[in-house]
mmCIF file with all atom_site columns, C-alpha atoms in Angstrom:
data_model
loop_
_atom_site.group_PDB
_atom_site.id
_atom_site.type_symbol
_atom_site.label_atom_id
_atom_site.label_alt_id
_atom_site.label_comp_id
_atom_site.label_asym_id
_atom_site.label_entity_id
_atom_site.label_seq_id
_atom_site.pdbx_PDB_ins_code
_atom_site.Cartn_x
_atom_site.Cartn_y
_atom_site.Cartn_z
_atom_site.occupancy
_atom_site.B_iso_or_equiv
_atom_site.pdbx_formal_charge
_atom_site.auth_seq_id
_atom_site.auth_comp_id
_atom_site.auth_asym_id
_atom_site.auth_atom_id
_atom_site.pdbx_PDB_model_num
ATOM 1   C CA . MET R 1 1   ? 32.738  -25.629 -10.768 1.00 0.00 ? 1   MET R CA 1
ATOM 2   C CA . LEU R 1 2   ? 30.571  -22.887 -12.199 1.00 0.00 ? 2   LEU R CA 1
ATOM 3   C CA . SER R 1 3   ? 32.156  -20.331 -14.439 1.00 0.00 ? 3   SER R CA 1
ATOM 4   C CA . LYS R 1 4   ? 31.748  -16.637 -13.762 1.00 0.00 ? 4   LYS R CA 1
ATOM 5   C CA . ILE R 1 5   ? 29.411  -16.398 -16.742 1.00 0.00 ? 5   ILE R CA 1
ATOM 6   C CA . GLY R 1 6   ? 27.267  -19.220 -15.358 1.00 0.00 ? 6   GLY R CA 1
ATOM 7   C CA . VAL R 1 7   ? 27.033  -17.542 -11.957 1.00 0.00 ? 7   VAL R CA 1
ATOM 8   C CA . LEU R 1 8   ? 26.154  -14.200 -13.566 1.00 0.00 ? 8   LEU R CA 1
ATOM 9   C CA . THR R 1 9   ? 23.523  -15.828 -15.773 1.00 0.00 ? 9   THR R CA 1
ATOM 10  C CA . GLY R 1 10  ? 21.994  -17.568 -12.758 1.00 0.00 ? 10  GLY R CA 1
ATOM 11  C CA . ALA R 1 11  ? 21.892  -14.317 -10.796 1.00 0.00 ? 11  ALA R CA 1
ATOM 12  C CA . LEU R 1 12  ? 20.183  -12.530 -13.690 1.00 0.00 ? 12  LEU R CA 1
ATOM 13  C CA . LEU R 1 13  ? 17.574  -15.271 -14.015 1.00 0.00 ? 13  LEU R CA 1
ATOM 14  C CA . VAL R 1 14  ? 16.791  -14.959 -10.320 1.00 0.00 ? 14  VAL R CA 1
ATOM 15  C CA . ALA R 1 15  ? 16.623  -11.140 -10.419 1.00 0.00 ? 15  ALA R CA 1
ATOM 16  C CA . LEU R 1 16  ? 14.575  -10.836 -13.629 1.00 0.00 ? 16  LEU R CA 1
ATOM 17  C CA . PRO R 1 17  ? 11.144  -11.703 -12.139 1.00 0.00 ? 17  PRO R CA 1
ATOM 18  C CA . MET R 1 18  ? 11.697  -9.261  -9.269  1.00 0.00 ? 18  MET R CA 1
ATOM 19  C CA . THR R 1 19  ? 12.712  -6.540  -11.707 1.00 0.00 ? 19  THR R CA 1
ATOM 20  C CA . LEU R 1 20  ? 9.703   -7.145  -13.940 1.00 0.00 ? 20  LEU R CA 1
ATOM 21  C CA . ALA R 1 21  ? 7.396   -7.045  -10.922 1.00 0.00 ? 21  ALA R CA 1
ATOM 22  C CA . CYS R 1 22  ? 8.437   -3.427  -10.395 1.00 0.00 ? 22  CYS R CA 1
ATOM 23  C CA . LEU R 1 23  ? 7.292   -2.428  -13.873 1.00 0.00 ? 23  LEU R CA 1
ATOM 24  C CA . GLY R 1 24  ? 3.805   -1.397  -12.857 1.00 0.00 ? 24  GLY R CA 1
ATOM 25  C CA . TYR R 1 25  ? 2.052   1.931   -13.143 1.00 0.00 ? 25  TYR R CA 1
ATOM 26  C CA . GLU R 1 26  ? 4.203   4.413   -15.075 1.00 0.00 ? 26  GLU R CA 1
ATOM 27  C CA . GLY R 1 27  ? 1.817   7.337   -15.470 1.00 0.00 ? 27  GLY R CA 1
ATOM 28  C CA . GLY R 1 28  ? 3.414   9.618   -12.859 1.00 0.00 ? 28  GLY R CA 1
ATOM 29  C CA . LEU R 1 29  ? 1.335   10.656  -9.887  1.00 0.00 ? 29  LEU R CA 1
ATOM 30  C CA . PRO R 1 30  ? -2.242  9.466   -10.351 1.00 0.00 ? 30  PRO R CA 1
ATOM 31  C CA . LYS R 1 31  ? -5.058  12.001  -10.441 1.00 0.00 ? 31  LYS R CA 1
ATOM 32  C CA . PRO R 1 32  ? -7.766  11.346  -7.845  1.00 0.00 ? 32  PRO R CA 1
ATOM 33  C CA . THR R 1 33  ? -11.029 10.129  -9.353  1.00 0.00 ? 33  THR R CA 1
ATOM 34  C CA . SER R 1 34  ? -12.990 11.308  -6.304  1.00 0.00 ? 34  SER R CA 1
ATOM 35  C CA . ASN R 1 35  ? -12.566 12.481  -2.716  1.00 0.00 ? 35  ASN R CA 1
ATOM 36  C CA . LYS R 1 36  ? -13.772 10.315  0.163   1.00 0.00 ? 36  LYS R CA 1
ATOM 37  C CA . GLN R 1 37  ? -14.264 11.739  3.658   1.00 0.00 ? 37  GLN R CA 1
ATOM 38  C CA . ILE R 1 38  ? -13.882 9.080   6.347   1.00 0.00 ? 38  ILE R CA 1
ATOM 39  C CA . SER R 1 39  ? -14.254 9.559   10.090  1.00 0.00 ? 39  SER R CA 1
ATOM 40  C CA . ALA R 1 40  ? -12.876 6.154   11.119  1.00 0.00 ? 40  ALA R CA 1
ATOM 41  C CA . PRO R 1 41  ? -10.543 3.533   9.642   1.00 0.00 ? 41  PRO R CA 1
ATOM 42  C CA . ILE R 1 42  ? -11.749 1.271   6.847   1.00 0.00 ? 42  ILE R CA 1
ATOM 43  C CA . TYR R 1 43  ? -11.159 -2.390  7.784   1.00 0.00 ? 43  TYR R CA 1
ATOM 44  C CA . VAL R 1 44  ? -10.239 -4.898  5.060   1.00 0.00 ? 44  VAL R CA 1
ATOM 45  C CA . LYS R 1 45  ? -10.679 -8.540  6.077   1.00 0.00 ? 45  LYS R CA 1
ATOM 46  C CA . SER R 1 46  ? -8.320  -11.412 5.364   1.00 0.00 ? 46  SER R CA 1
ATOM 47  C CA . GLY R 1 47  ? -8.604  -12.535 1.738   1.00 0.00 ? 47  GLY R CA 1
ATOM 48  C CA . GLU R 1 48  ? -10.514 -9.401  0.651   1.00 0.00 ? 48  GLU R CA 1
ATOM 49  C CA . VAL R 1 49  ? -9.309  -6.861  -1.920  1.00 0.00 ? 49  VAL R CA 1
ATOM 50  C CA . PHE R 1 50  ? -10.116 -3.177  -1.444  1.00 0.00 ? 50  PHE R CA 1
ATOM 51  C CA . ASP R 1 51  ? -9.615  -1.343  -4.753  1.00 0.00 ? 51  ASP R CA 1
ATOM 52  C CA . GLY R 1 52  ? -10.111 2.375   -4.228  1.00 0.00 ? 52  GLY R CA 1
ATOM 53  C CA . GLY R 1 53  ? -10.132 3.191   -7.955  1.00 0.00 ? 53  GLY R CA 1
ATOM 54  C CA . TRP R 1 54  ? -7.666  6.049   -7.274  1.00 0.00 ? 54  TRP R CA 1
ATOM 55  C CA . ALA R 1 55  ? -10.020 7.852   -4.885  1.00 0.00 ? 55  ALA R CA 1
ATOM 56  C CA . LYS R 1 56  ? -8.372  10.187  -2.367  1.00 0.00 ? 56  LYS R CA 1
ATOM 57  C CA . TYR R 1 57  ? -9.165  9.324   1.269   1.00 0.00 ? 57  TYR R CA 1
ATOM 58  C CA . ASP R 1 58  ? -9.300  12.117  3.814   1.00 0.00 ? 58  ASP R CA 1
ATOM 59  C CA . ARG R 1 59  ? -9.821  11.693  7.583   1.00 0.00 ? 59  ARG R CA 1
ATOM 60  C CA . SER R 1 60  ? -12.303 14.231  8.854   1.00 0.00 ? 60  SER R CA 1
ATOM 61  C CA . PRO R 1 61  ? -11.675 15.394  11.460  1.00 0.00 ? 61  PRO R CA 1
ATOM 62  C CA . THR R 1 62  ? -7.953  14.972  10.938  1.00 0.00 ? 62  THR R CA 1
ATOM 63  C CA . SER R 1 63  ? -6.137  12.258  12.862  1.00 0.00 ? 63  SER R CA 1
ATOM 64  C CA . CYS R 1 64  ? -2.711  13.731  12.120  1.00 0.00 ? 64  CYS R CA 1
ATOM 65  C CA . ARG R 1 65  ? -0.994  14.969  15.267  1.00 0.00 ? 65  ARG R CA 1
ATOM 66  C CA . GLU R 1 66  ? 2.475   15.734  13.872  1.00 0.00 ? 66  GLU R CA 1
ATOM 67  C CA . GLN R 1 67  ? 4.885   13.234  15.491  1.00 0.00 ? 67  GLN R CA 1
ATOM 68  C CA . VAL R 1 68  ? 2.537   12.002  18.224  1.00 0.00 ? 68  VAL R CA 1
ATOM 69  C CA . GLU R 1 69  ? 1.655   8.335   17.632  1.00 0.00 ? 69  GLU R CA 1
ATOM 70  C CA . GLY R 1 70  ? -2.077  7.761   17.831  1.00 0.00 ? 70  GLY R CA 1
ATOM 71  C CA . GLY R 1 71  ? -2.401  4.081   16.974  1.00 0.00 ? 71  GLY R CA 1
ATOM 72  C CA . GLU R 1 72  ? -4.843  2.050   14.926  1.00 0.00 ? 72  GLU R CA 1
ATOM 73  C CA . LYS R 1 73  ? -7.773  4.397   15.536  1.00 0.00 ? 73  LYS R CA 1
ATOM 74  C CA . ASP R 1 74  ? -5.962  7.136   13.568  1.00 0.00 ? 74  ASP R CA 1
ATOM 75  C CA . THR R 1 75  ? -5.355  5.144   10.373  1.00 0.00 ? 75  THR R CA 1
ATOM 76  C CA . ALA R 1 76  ? -7.146  5.401   7.043   1.00 0.00 ? 76  ALA R CA 1
ATOM 77  C CA . PHE R 1 77  ? -7.041  1.616   6.485   1.00 0.00 ? 77  PHE R CA 1
ATOM 78  C CA . VAL R 1 78  ? -6.508  -1.432  8.698   1.00 0.00 ? 78  VAL R CA 1
ATOM 79  C CA . LEU R 1 79  ? -5.686  -4.656  6.860   1.00 0.00 ? 79  LEU R CA 1
ATOM 80  C CA . GLN R 1 80  ? -5.917  -8.116  8.358   1.00 0.00 ? 80  GLN R CA 1
ATOM 81  C CA . LYS R 1 81  ? -3.336  -10.736 7.408   1.00 0.00 ? 81  LYS R CA 1
ATOM 82  C CA . GLY R 1 82  ? -3.830  -11.654 3.744   1.00 0.00 ? 82  GLY R CA 1
ATOM 83  C CA . ALA R 1 83  ? -5.884  -8.550  2.842   1.00 0.00 ? 83  ALA R CA 1
ATOM 84  C CA . THR R 1 84  ? -5.070  -6.393  -0.202  1.00 0.00 ? 84  THR R CA 1
ATOM 85  C CA . LEU R 1 85  ? -5.288  -2.610  -0.541  1.00 0.00 ? 85  LEU R CA 1
ATOM 86  C CA . ARG R 1 86  ? -4.771  -1.084  -3.975  1.00 0.00 ? 86  ARG R CA 1
ATOM 87  C CA . ASN R 1 87  ? -5.191  2.088   -6.010  1.00 0.00 ? 87  ASN R CA 1
ATOM 88  C CA . VAL R 1 88  ? -5.804  4.590   -3.207  1.00 0.00 ? 88  VAL R CA 1
ATOM 89  C CA . ILE R 1 89  ? -4.429  8.017   -2.387  1.00 0.00 ? 89  ILE R CA 1
ATOM 90  C CA . ILE R 1 90  ? -4.222  8.837   1.315   1.00 0.00 ? 90  ILE R CA 1
ATOM 91  C CA . ARG R 1 91  ? -4.116  12.458  2.395   1.00 0.00 ? 91  ARG R CA 1
ATOM 92  C CA . LYS R 1 92  ? -1.905  13.650  5.203   1.00 0.00 ? 92  LYS R CA 1
ATOM 93  C CA . THR R 1 93  ? -4.975  14.015  7.451   1.00 0.00 ? 93  THR R CA 1
ATOM 94  C CA . ALA R 1 94  ? -4.809  10.248  8.072   1.00 0.00 ? 94  ALA R CA 1
ATOM 95  C CA . GLY R 1 95  ? -2.139  10.396  10.737  1.00 0.00 ? 95  GLY R CA 1
ATOM 96  C CA . GLU R 1 96  ? -1.195  6.714   10.764  1.00 0.00 ? 96  GLU R CA 1
ATOM 97  C CA . GLY R 1 97  ? -1.867  5.789   7.119   1.00 0.00 ? 97  GLY R CA 1
ATOM 98  C CA . VAL R 1 98  ? -2.209  1.993   6.831   1.00 0.00 ? 98  VAL R CA 1
ATOM 99  C CA . TYR R 1 99  ? -1.873  -0.705  9.489   1.00 0.00 ? 99  TYR R CA 1
ATOM 100 C CA . CYS R 1 100 ? -1.218  -4.317  8.529   1.00 0.00 ? 100 CYS R CA 1
ATOM 101 C CA . LEU R 1 101 ? -2.246  -6.623  11.362  1.00 0.00 ? 101 LEU R CA 1
ATOM 102 C CA . GLY R 1 102 ? -0.360  -9.914  11.543  1.00 0.00 ? 102 GLY R CA 1
ATOM 103 C CA . GLY R 1 103 ? 1.818   -9.282  8.492   1.00 0.00 ? 103 GLY R CA 1
ATOM 104 C CA . GLY R 1 104 ? 1.318   -10.721 5.035   1.00 0.00 ? 104 GLY R CA 1
ATOM 105 C CA . CYS R 1 105 ? -0.777  -7.840  3.694   1.00 0.00 ? 105 CYS R CA 1
ATOM 106 C CA . ASN R 1 106 ? -0.594  -6.710  0.071   1.00 0.00 ? 106 ASN R CA 1
ATOM 107 C CA . ILE R 1 107 ? -0.316  -2.993  -0.611  1.00 0.00 ? 107 ILE R CA 1
ATOM 108 C CA . GLU R 1 108 ? -0.370  -2.051  -4.296  1.00 0.00 ? 108 GLU R CA 1
ATOM 109 C CA . PHE R 1 109 ? -0.174  1.476   -5.680  1.00 0.00 ? 109 PHE R CA 1
ATOM 110 C CA . VAL R 1 110 ? -0.937  3.344   -2.474  1.00 0.00 ? 110 VAL R CA 1
#
């Protein structure tokens, strides 16, 4: 039978990697390095990494329609299963933000 200390130690060992994974960017809100005007979604294919380098992406004309759902055509980014999106700032003009098709997408610092 495991002692309470053994159970607690086991739980901490399981939780530690998850906790450390959250220790990423600590610099507050990132400052945009540039502004990118896009008129349609950017598609990221399976296995690809899109690193925006902290650019701010703006849909022009806006695809934001308050609470009216517009679908994939109104996103800033569409990721296929296994794609990675990182280091981007998305303005509110991109009504649907990011779509992940098929699940299993990686979204880092967005």
